[in-house]
């Protein structure tokens, strides 16, 4: 365990439990006692917006930095996922979070993640959209989030709308399992040109980076065109998807307009709706979405 002046780094579960017990009665009626922001590190302004909101709204904030092997497929980027712990600690310290939980994989999966008990959310939420392209991914996410909830025992937990399907699934898990935690969604933080901030943006070449804002432009196009009523929703999605796919760097995985709660695909434009996209840009998989209210 390493200590800094304001942010304490904790690497094991037993120490978090001791800390959690020490703040058990510290909550007042006005604020949640413990706020929690789970991350995989390589922190950027998107993550920090969640952390700052948690710090404003809660008495104590725990941020976790854990690259969760269970949510990566065998051919995905677990090994090369960006890691920048010292910089992350500095950012978390500046934001005023009390605890940085940074466990080694062996703390969370002492017998390996493959043989661990798993949390399986309803397939109608997990098997569509990203689930089609990342089998087992959301089971890895729900399992680690439930474990982290069980360890940190937060009153409120903050997640980005950037990962809209993930947020929907976690809200559903909390409801279905009667977890005593308020799951709070936070709007997507974007670069100036509209690209949603993501740790994976660091993998983009400079040419790809210039192109990457086309993803957000596509979402905006679908929103404007579908709301205008000039074409059917199906046509709009087809035109927008084909246009993106024609750009040499892009390979579209999905572009859909869905009900924001059930994530069922829509046949006609409605409000509210969420437009979701995933595409590979070179070797980098990017996702984004736009909520239309
Ligand atoms: P990750 O480290 O990618 O697992 O992300 C940790 C949390 O930060 C998740 O709840 C993400 O949805 C959220 N997040 C990541 N990027 C952004 C962004 N650009 N805007 C808002 N939240 C984000």
Tab-separated table of C-alpha atoms and ligand atoms in Angstrom:
chain	number	residue	atom	x	y	z
A	1	UNK	CA	0.000	0.000	0.000
A	2	UNK	CA	1.285	3.455	-0.970
A	3	UNK	CA	0.012	6.597	0.710
A	4	UNK	CA	-0.232	10.096	-0.716
A	5	UNK	CA	-1.287	13.200	1.177
A	6	UNK	CA	-4.898	13.244	0.127
A	7	UNK	CA	-5.484	10.082	-1.894
A	8	UNK	CA	-4.760	6.706	-0.410
A	9	UNK	CA	-3.888	3.885	-2.777
A	10	UNK	CA	-5.277	0.553	-1.655
A	11	UNK	CA	-4.381	-2.661	-3.415
A	12	UNK	CA	-6.183	-5.279	-1.394
A	13	UNK	CA	-9.745	-6.046	-0.423
A	14	UNK	CA	-9.103	-6.376	3.310
A	15	UNK	CA	-7.836	-2.777	3.530
A	16	UNK	CA	-10.822	-1.403	1.614
A	17	UNK	CA	-13.126	-3.224	4.034
A	18	UNK	CA	-11.377	-1.641	7.039
A	19	UNK	CA	-11.604	1.812	5.421
A	20	UNK	CA	-15.263	1.276	4.479
A	21	UNK	CA	-16.100	0.315	8.047
A	22	UNK	CA	-14.325	3.444	9.332
A	23	UNK	CA	-16.623	5.717	7.278
A	24	UNK	CA	-19.770	3.666	7.871
A	25	UNK	CA	-21.478	6.210	10.090
A	26	UNK	CA	-19.997	9.302	8.409
A	27	UNK	CA	-22.913	9.880	6.012
A	28	UNK	CA	-25.244	12.792	6.681
A	29	UNK	CA	-28.777	13.057	5.392
A	30	UNK	CA	-27.678	15.490	2.650
A	31	UNK	CA	-25.120	13.432	0.674
A	32	UNK	CA	-24.431	9.796	-0.129
A	33	UNK	CA	-21.627	8.638	2.127
A	34	UNK	CA	-19.540	6.756	-0.435
A	35	UNK	CA	-19.433	7.450	-4.173
A	36	UNK	CA	-17.669	5.068	-6.524
A	37	UNK	CA	-16.197	5.448	-10.023
A	38	UNK	CA	-14.973	2.202	-11.587
A	39	UNK	CA	-12.445	2.644	-14.427
A	40	UNK	CA	-9.783	0.761	-16.322
A	41	UNK	CA	-7.333	3.649	-15.957
A	42	UNK	CA	-5.521	5.647	-18.677
A	43	UNK	CA	-7.729	8.397	-17.337
A	44	UNK	CA	-8.900	11.301	-19.474
A	45	UNK	CA	-11.345	14.168	-19.139
A	46	UNK	CA	-14.317	11.813	-19.612
A	47	UNK	CA	-13.338	9.763	-16.555
A	48	UNK	CA	-12.459	12.877	-14.584
A	49	UNK	CA	-15.890	14.383	-15.205
A	50	UNK	CA	-17.349	11.332	-13.450
A	51	UNK	CA	-14.845	11.637	-10.597
A	52	UNK	CA	-15.488	15.346	-10.088
A	53	UNK	CA	-19.249	14.817	-10.085
A	54	UNK	CA	-18.848	12.069	-7.494
A	55	UNK	CA	-16.625	14.320	-5.361
A	56	UNK	CA	-19.239	17.087	-5.498
A	57	UNK	CA	-22.084	14.770	-4.623
A	58	UNK	CA	-20.591	12.347	-2.069
A	59	UNK	CA	-18.678	12.606	1.202
A	60	UNK	CA	-16.038	10.058	0.221
A	61	UNK	CA	-15.083	8.915	-3.256
A	62	UNK	CA	-13.437	5.663	-4.268
A	63	UNK	CA	-12.046	5.376	-7.795
A	64	UNK	CA	-10.962	1.962	-9.007
A	65	UNK	CA	-8.361	1.383	-11.686
A	66	UNK	CA	-8.536	-2.228	-12.777
A	67	UNK	CA	-8.120	-3.625	-16.276
A	68	UNK	CA	-10.552	-6.492	-15.977
A	69	UNK	CA	-9.382	-9.543	-17.919
A	70	UNK	CA	-12.841	-11.147	-17.763
A	71	UNK	CA	-14.346	-8.554	-20.089
A	72	UNK	CA	-11.744	-8.969	-22.851
A	73	UNK	CA	-12.106	-11.625	-25.555
A	74	UNK	CA	-9.151	-13.891	-26.418
A	75	UNK	CA	-8.217	-11.765	-29.458
A	76	UNK	CA	-8.815	-8.397	-27.828
A	77	UNK	CA	-6.427	-5.824	-26.405
A	78	UNK	CA	-6.129	-6.838	-22.704
A	79	UNK	CA	-2.325	-7.039	-22.806
A	80	UNK	CA	-1.798	-3.825	-24.749
A	81	UNK	CA	-4.590	-1.821	-23.077
A	82	UNK	CA	-2.997	1.550	-22.118
A	83	UNK	CA	-1.800	1.748	-18.507
A	84	UNK	CA	-0.555	4.995	-16.895
A	85	UNK	CA	-0.887	4.524	-13.164
A	86	UNK	CA	1.256	7.423	-11.881
A	87	UNK	CA	-0.553	9.931	-14.088
A	88	UNK	CA	-3.920	8.450	-13.052
A	89	UNK	CA	-3.001	8.831	-9.379
A	90	UNK	CA	-2.030	12.462	-9.948
A	91	UNK	CA	-5.361	13.224	-11.657
A	92	UNK	CA	-7.359	11.458	-8.957
A	93	UNK	CA	-5.449	13.310	-6.257
A	94	UNK	CA	-6.167	16.666	-7.959
A	95	UNK	CA	-9.856	15.813	-8.201
A	96	UNK	CA	-10.014	15.108	-4.466
A	97	UNK	CA	-11.043	11.428	-4.394
A	98	UNK	CA	-10.077	9.783	-1.091
A	99	UNK	CA	-9.304	6.252	-2.217
A	100	UNK	CA	-7.755	4.786	-5.331
A	101	UNK	CA	-8.425	1.057	-5.404
A	102	UNK	CA	-5.839	-0.605	-7.628
A	103	UNK	CA	-5.924	-4.355	-7.060
A	104	UNK	CA	-3.752	-6.851	-8.911
A	105	UNK	CA	-5.736	-9.395	-10.954
A	106	UNK	CA	-5.011	-12.070	-8.320
A	107	UNK	CA	-6.928	-10.055	-5.670
A	108	UNK	CA	-10.148	-10.127	-7.665
A	109	UNK	CA	-9.775	-13.533	-9.285
A	110	UNK	CA	-7.759	-15.676	-6.895
A	111	UNK	CA	-8.574	-18.860	-8.847
A	112	UNK	CA	-8.458	-17.176	-12.263
A	113	UNK	CA	-11.402	-15.417	-13.870
A	114	UNK	CA	-12.393	-18.329	-16.106
A	115	UNK	CA	-13.577	-20.429	-13.174
A	116	UNK	CA	-15.148	-17.576	-11.195
A	117	UNK	CA	-18.886	-17.311	-10.482
A	118	UNK	CA	-20.388	-14.956	-13.061
A	119	UNK	CA	-23.256	-12.494	-13.206
A	120	UNK	CA	-25.362	-12.920	-16.339
A	121	UNK	CA	-27.658	-10.050	-17.290
A	122	UNK	CA	-30.694	-10.648	-19.550
A	123	UNK	CA	-29.570	-11.761	-23.038
A	124	UNK	CA	-31.945	-9.305	-24.726
A	125	UNK	CA	-29.683	-6.567	-23.342
A	126	UNK	CA	-26.282	-8.257	-23.536
A	127	UNK	CA	-26.368	-10.144	-26.811
A	128	UNK	CA	-27.273	-7.292	-29.153
A	129	UNK	CA	-25.208	-4.302	-30.309
A	130	UNK	CA	-21.683	-4.693	-28.799
A	131	UNK	CA	-22.622	-8.129	-27.454
A	132	UNK	CA	-22.750	-9.511	-31.012
A	133	UNK	CA	-19.142	-8.530	-31.592
A	134	UNK	CA	-17.797	-9.139	-28.083
A	135	UNK	CA	-19.284	-12.408	-26.822
A	136	UNK	CA	-19.088	-12.641	-23.033
A	137	UNK	CA	-17.985	-9.017	-22.672
A	138	UNK	CA	-20.967	-7.834	-20.639
A	139	UNK	CA	-20.799	-10.855	-18.355
A	140	UNK	CA	-17.241	-9.780	-17.568
A	141	UNK	CA	-18.477	-6.254	-16.911
A	142	UNK	CA	-21.426	-7.165	-14.668
A	143	UNK	CA	-19.321	-9.668	-12.749
A	144	UNK	CA	-16.509	-7.226	-11.992
A	145	UNK	CA	-18.912	-4.365	-11.209
A	146	UNK	CA	-20.856	-6.505	-8.745
A	147	UNK	CA	-17.581	-7.604	-7.136
A	148	UNK	CA	-16.403	-3.999	-6.878
A	149	UNK	CA	-19.777	-2.947	-5.437
A	150	UNK	CA	-19.479	-5.722	-2.892
A	151	UNK	CA	-15.964	-4.582	-1.950
A	152	UNK	CA	-16.471	-0.775	-1.851
A	153	UNK	CA	-20.150	-0.868	-0.838
A	154	UNK	CA	-20.915	2.493	-2.454
A	155	UNK	CA	-24.148	4.398	-1.954
A	156	UNK	CA	-23.815	5.886	-5.449
A	157	UNK	CA	-21.822	4.695	-8.480
A	158	UNK	CA	-21.044	6.807	-11.555
A	159	UNK	CA	-20.927	5.495	-15.125
A	160	UNK	CA	-20.565	7.248	-18.483
A	161	UNK	CA	-23.337	7.388	-21.067
A	162	UNK	CA	-20.473	6.914	-23.538
A	163	UNK	CA	-20.889	3.179	-22.828
A	164	UNK	CA	-24.654	3.357	-23.115
A	165	UNK	CA	-25.325	-0.376	-23.338
A	166	UNK	CA	-23.065	-0.996	-20.332
A	167	UNK	CA	-24.882	1.692	-18.310
A	168	UNK	CA	-28.272	0.194	-19.209
A	169	UNK	CA	-27.117	-3.292	-18.201
A	170	UNK	CA	-25.655	-2.105	-14.889
A	171	UNK	CA	-28.826	-0.201	-14.020
A	172	UNK	CA	-30.786	-3.343	-14.781
A	173	UNK	CA	-28.447	-5.508	-12.670
A	174	UNK	CA	-28.772	-3.111	-9.719
A	175	UNK	CA	-32.556	-3.198	-10.019
A	176	UNK	CA	-32.881	-6.953	-10.546
A	177	UNK	CA	-30.489	-7.827	-7.704
A	178	UNK	CA	-31.855	-5.137	-5.345
A	179	UNK	CA	-28.409	-3.627	-4.909
A	180	UNK	CA	-28.437	-0.733	-2.426
A	181	UNK	CA	-26.614	1.589	-4.834
A	182	UNK	CA	-27.795	4.491	-6.931
A	183	UNK	CA	-26.419	4.042	-10.466
A	184	UNK	CA	-25.820	7.512	-11.916
A	185	UNK	CA	-25.308	8.112	-15.668
A	186	UNK	CA	-23.058	10.970	-16.790
A	187	UNK	CA	-23.205	12.551	-20.302
A	188	UNK	CA	-20.424	11.796	-22.776
A	189	UNK	CA	-17.435	14.136	-22.794
A	190	UNK	CA	-16.167	14.903	-26.306
A	191	UNK	CA	-13.110	16.352	-28.006
A	192	UNK	CA	-13.587	19.679	-29.832
A	193	UNK	CA	-14.383	17.886	-33.104
A	194	UNK	CA	-17.028	15.695	-31.451
A	195	UNK	CA	-15.028	12.483	-30.983
A	196	UNK	CA	-16.058	10.850	-27.701
A	197	UNK	CA	-13.070	10.695	-25.359
A	198	UNK	CA	-11.795	7.150	-24.902
A	199	UNK	CA	-8.609	5.545	-23.626
A	200	UNK	CA	-8.489	3.671	-26.954
A	201	UNK	CA	-8.214	6.937	-28.945
A	202	UNK	CA	-4.525	6.811	-28.013
A	203	UNK	CA	-4.118	3.897	-30.458
A	204	UNK	CA	-5.274	5.959	-33.461
A	205	UNK	CA	-2.725	7.083	-36.042
A	206	UNK	CA	-2.861	10.790	-36.889
A	207	UNK	CA	-4.771	10.085	-40.129
A	208	UNK	CA	-7.250	7.875	-38.281
A	209	UNK	CA	-7.631	10.471	-35.549
A	210	UNK	CA	-8.620	13.070	-38.144
A	211	UNK	CA	-11.227	10.711	-39.552
A	212	UNK	CA	-12.552	9.569	-36.165
A	213	UNK	CA	-14.978	12.478	-35.735
A	214	UNK	CA	-17.010	11.020	-38.631
A	215	UNK	CA	-18.527	8.659	-36.080
A	216	UNK	CA	-20.141	11.519	-34.158
A	217	UNK	CA	-21.058	13.282	-37.412
A	218	UNK	CA	-22.863	10.117	-38.486
A	219	UNK	CA	-24.879	10.095	-35.247
A	220	UNK	CA	-25.808	13.761	-35.713
A	221	UNK	CA	-26.797	13.102	-39.332
A	222	UNK	CA	-29.086	10.240	-38.264
A	223	UNK	CA	-30.650	12.456	-35.603
A	224	UNK	CA	-31.293	15.388	-37.979
A	225	UNK	CA	-32.470	13.317	-40.928
A	226	UNK	CA	-34.753	11.051	-38.913
A	227	UNK	CA	-36.325	13.964	-37.033
A	228	UNK	CA	-36.872	15.877	-40.305
A	229	UNK	CA	-39.172	13.115	-41.517
A	230	UNK	CA	-37.661	13.325	-45.024
A	231	UNK	CA	-36.895	9.597	-45.083
A	232	UNK	CA	-37.825	6.527	-43.112
A	233	UNK	CA	-35.617	5.620	-40.153
A	234	UNK	CA	-34.495	2.487	-41.998
A	235	UNK	CA	-33.374	4.562	-45.009
A	236	UNK	CA	-31.563	7.090	-42.859
A	237	UNK	CA	-29.628	4.350	-41.045
A	238	UNK	CA	-28.755	2.654	-44.337
A	239	UNK	CA	-27.556	5.847	-46.036
A	240	UNK	CA	-25.534	6.903	-42.980
A	241	UNK	CA	-24.021	3.436	-42.461
A	242	UNK	CA	-23.071	3.078	-46.154
A	243	UNK	CA	-21.483	6.511	-46.166
A	244	UNK	CA	-19.326	5.671	-43.149
A	245	UNK	CA	-18.383	2.283	-44.557
A	246	UNK	CA	-17.224	3.849	-47.829
A	247	UNK	CA	-14.513	5.783	-46.027
A	248	UNK	CA	-11.449	3.592	-46.459
A	249	UNK	CA	-10.390	3.559	-42.813
A	250	UNK	CA	-13.809	2.564	-41.423
A	251	UNK	CA	-15.457	-0.799	-41.032
A	252	UNK	CA	-18.943	-0.429	-39.579
A	253	UNK	CA	-20.110	-2.994	-37.016
A	254	UNK	CA	-23.543	-1.566	-36.272
A	255	UNK	CA	-25.565	1.624	-36.546
A	256	UNK	CA	-28.955	1.351	-34.852
A	257	UNK	CA	-31.688	3.471	-33.339
A	258	UNK	CA	-33.094	1.873	-30.195
A	259	UNK	CA	-35.484	2.369	-27.344
A	260	UNK	CA	-33.311	3.987	-24.619
A	261	UNK	CA	-34.544	1.637	-21.878
A	262	UNK	CA	-35.053	-1.750	-23.513
A	263	UNK	CA	-32.424	-1.226	-26.267
A	264	UNK	CA	-34.884	-2.849	-28.694
A	265	UNK	CA	-34.302	-1.608	-32.252
A	266	UNK	CA	-36.868	0.895	-33.505
A	267	UNK	CA	-38.643	0.664	-36.831
A	268	UNK	CA	-39.767	4.276	-36.873
A	269	UNK	CA	-38.374	7.472	-35.419
A	270	UNK	CA	-39.539	8.210	-31.902
A	271	UNK	CA	-38.412	10.340	-29.011
A	272	UNK	CA	-36.758	9.477	-26.806
A	273	UNK	CA	-34.467	7.211	-28.802
A	274	UNK	CA	-30.789	6.392	-28.655
A	275	UNK	CA	-28.692	6.075	-31.799
A	276	UNK	CA	-25.727	3.758	-31.270
A	277	UNK	CA	-22.729	3.072	-33.463
A	278	UNK	CA	-19.647	0.852	-33.368
A	279	UNK	CA	-16.967	0.786	-36.036
A	280	UNK	CA	-13.400	-0.231	-36.449
A	281	UNK	CA	-11.064	2.501	-37.551
A	282	UNK	CA	-7.997	0.612	-38.699
A	283	UNK	CA	-7.431	-1.829	-35.829
A	284	UNK	CA	-9.157	0.343	-33.205
A	285	UNK	CA	-12.752	-0.379	-32.232
A	286	UNK	CA	-14.686	2.781	-31.355
A	287	UNK	CA	-18.235	3.148	-30.023
A	288	UNK	CA	-20.453	6.165	-29.579
A	289	UNK	CA	-24.117	7.042	-29.140
A	290	UNK	CA	-26.502	9.963	-29.120
A	291	UNK	CA	-29.593	10.249	-26.971
A	292	UNK	CA	-32.429	12.041	-28.771
A	293	UNK	CA	-35.048	13.391	-26.409
B	1	LIG	P1	-13.334	2.708	-18.832
B	1	LIG	O1	-12.069	3.078	-18.148
B	1	LIG	O2	-13.270	2.830	-20.325
B	1	LIG	O3	-13.886	1.388	-18.358
B	1	LIG	O4	-14.399	3.800	-18.399
B	1	LIG	C1	-14.699	4.021	-17.054
B	1	LIG	C2	-15.950	4.851	-16.949
B	1	LIG	O5	-15.732	6.110	-17.594
B	1	LIG	C3	-17.153	4.213	-17.646
B	1	LIG	O6	-18.315	4.420	-16.861
B	1	LIG	C4	-17.216	4.956	-18.951
B	1	LIG	O7	-18.509	4.990	-19.519
B	1	LIG	C5	-16.778	6.337	-18.519
B	1	LIG	N1	-16.295	7.107	-19.664
B	1	LIG	C6	-15.326	6.737	-20.531
B	1	LIG	N2	-15.195	7.672	-21.506
B	1	LIG	C7	-16.104	8.635	-21.234
B	1	LIG	C8	-16.471	9.866	-21.876
B	1	LIG	N3	-15.875	10.283	-22.987
B	1	LIG	N4	-17.453	10.604	-21.321
B	1	LIG	C9	-18.077	10.185	-20.185
B	1	LIG	N5	-17.778	9.038	-19.532
B	1	LIG	C10	-16.813	8.279	-20.049
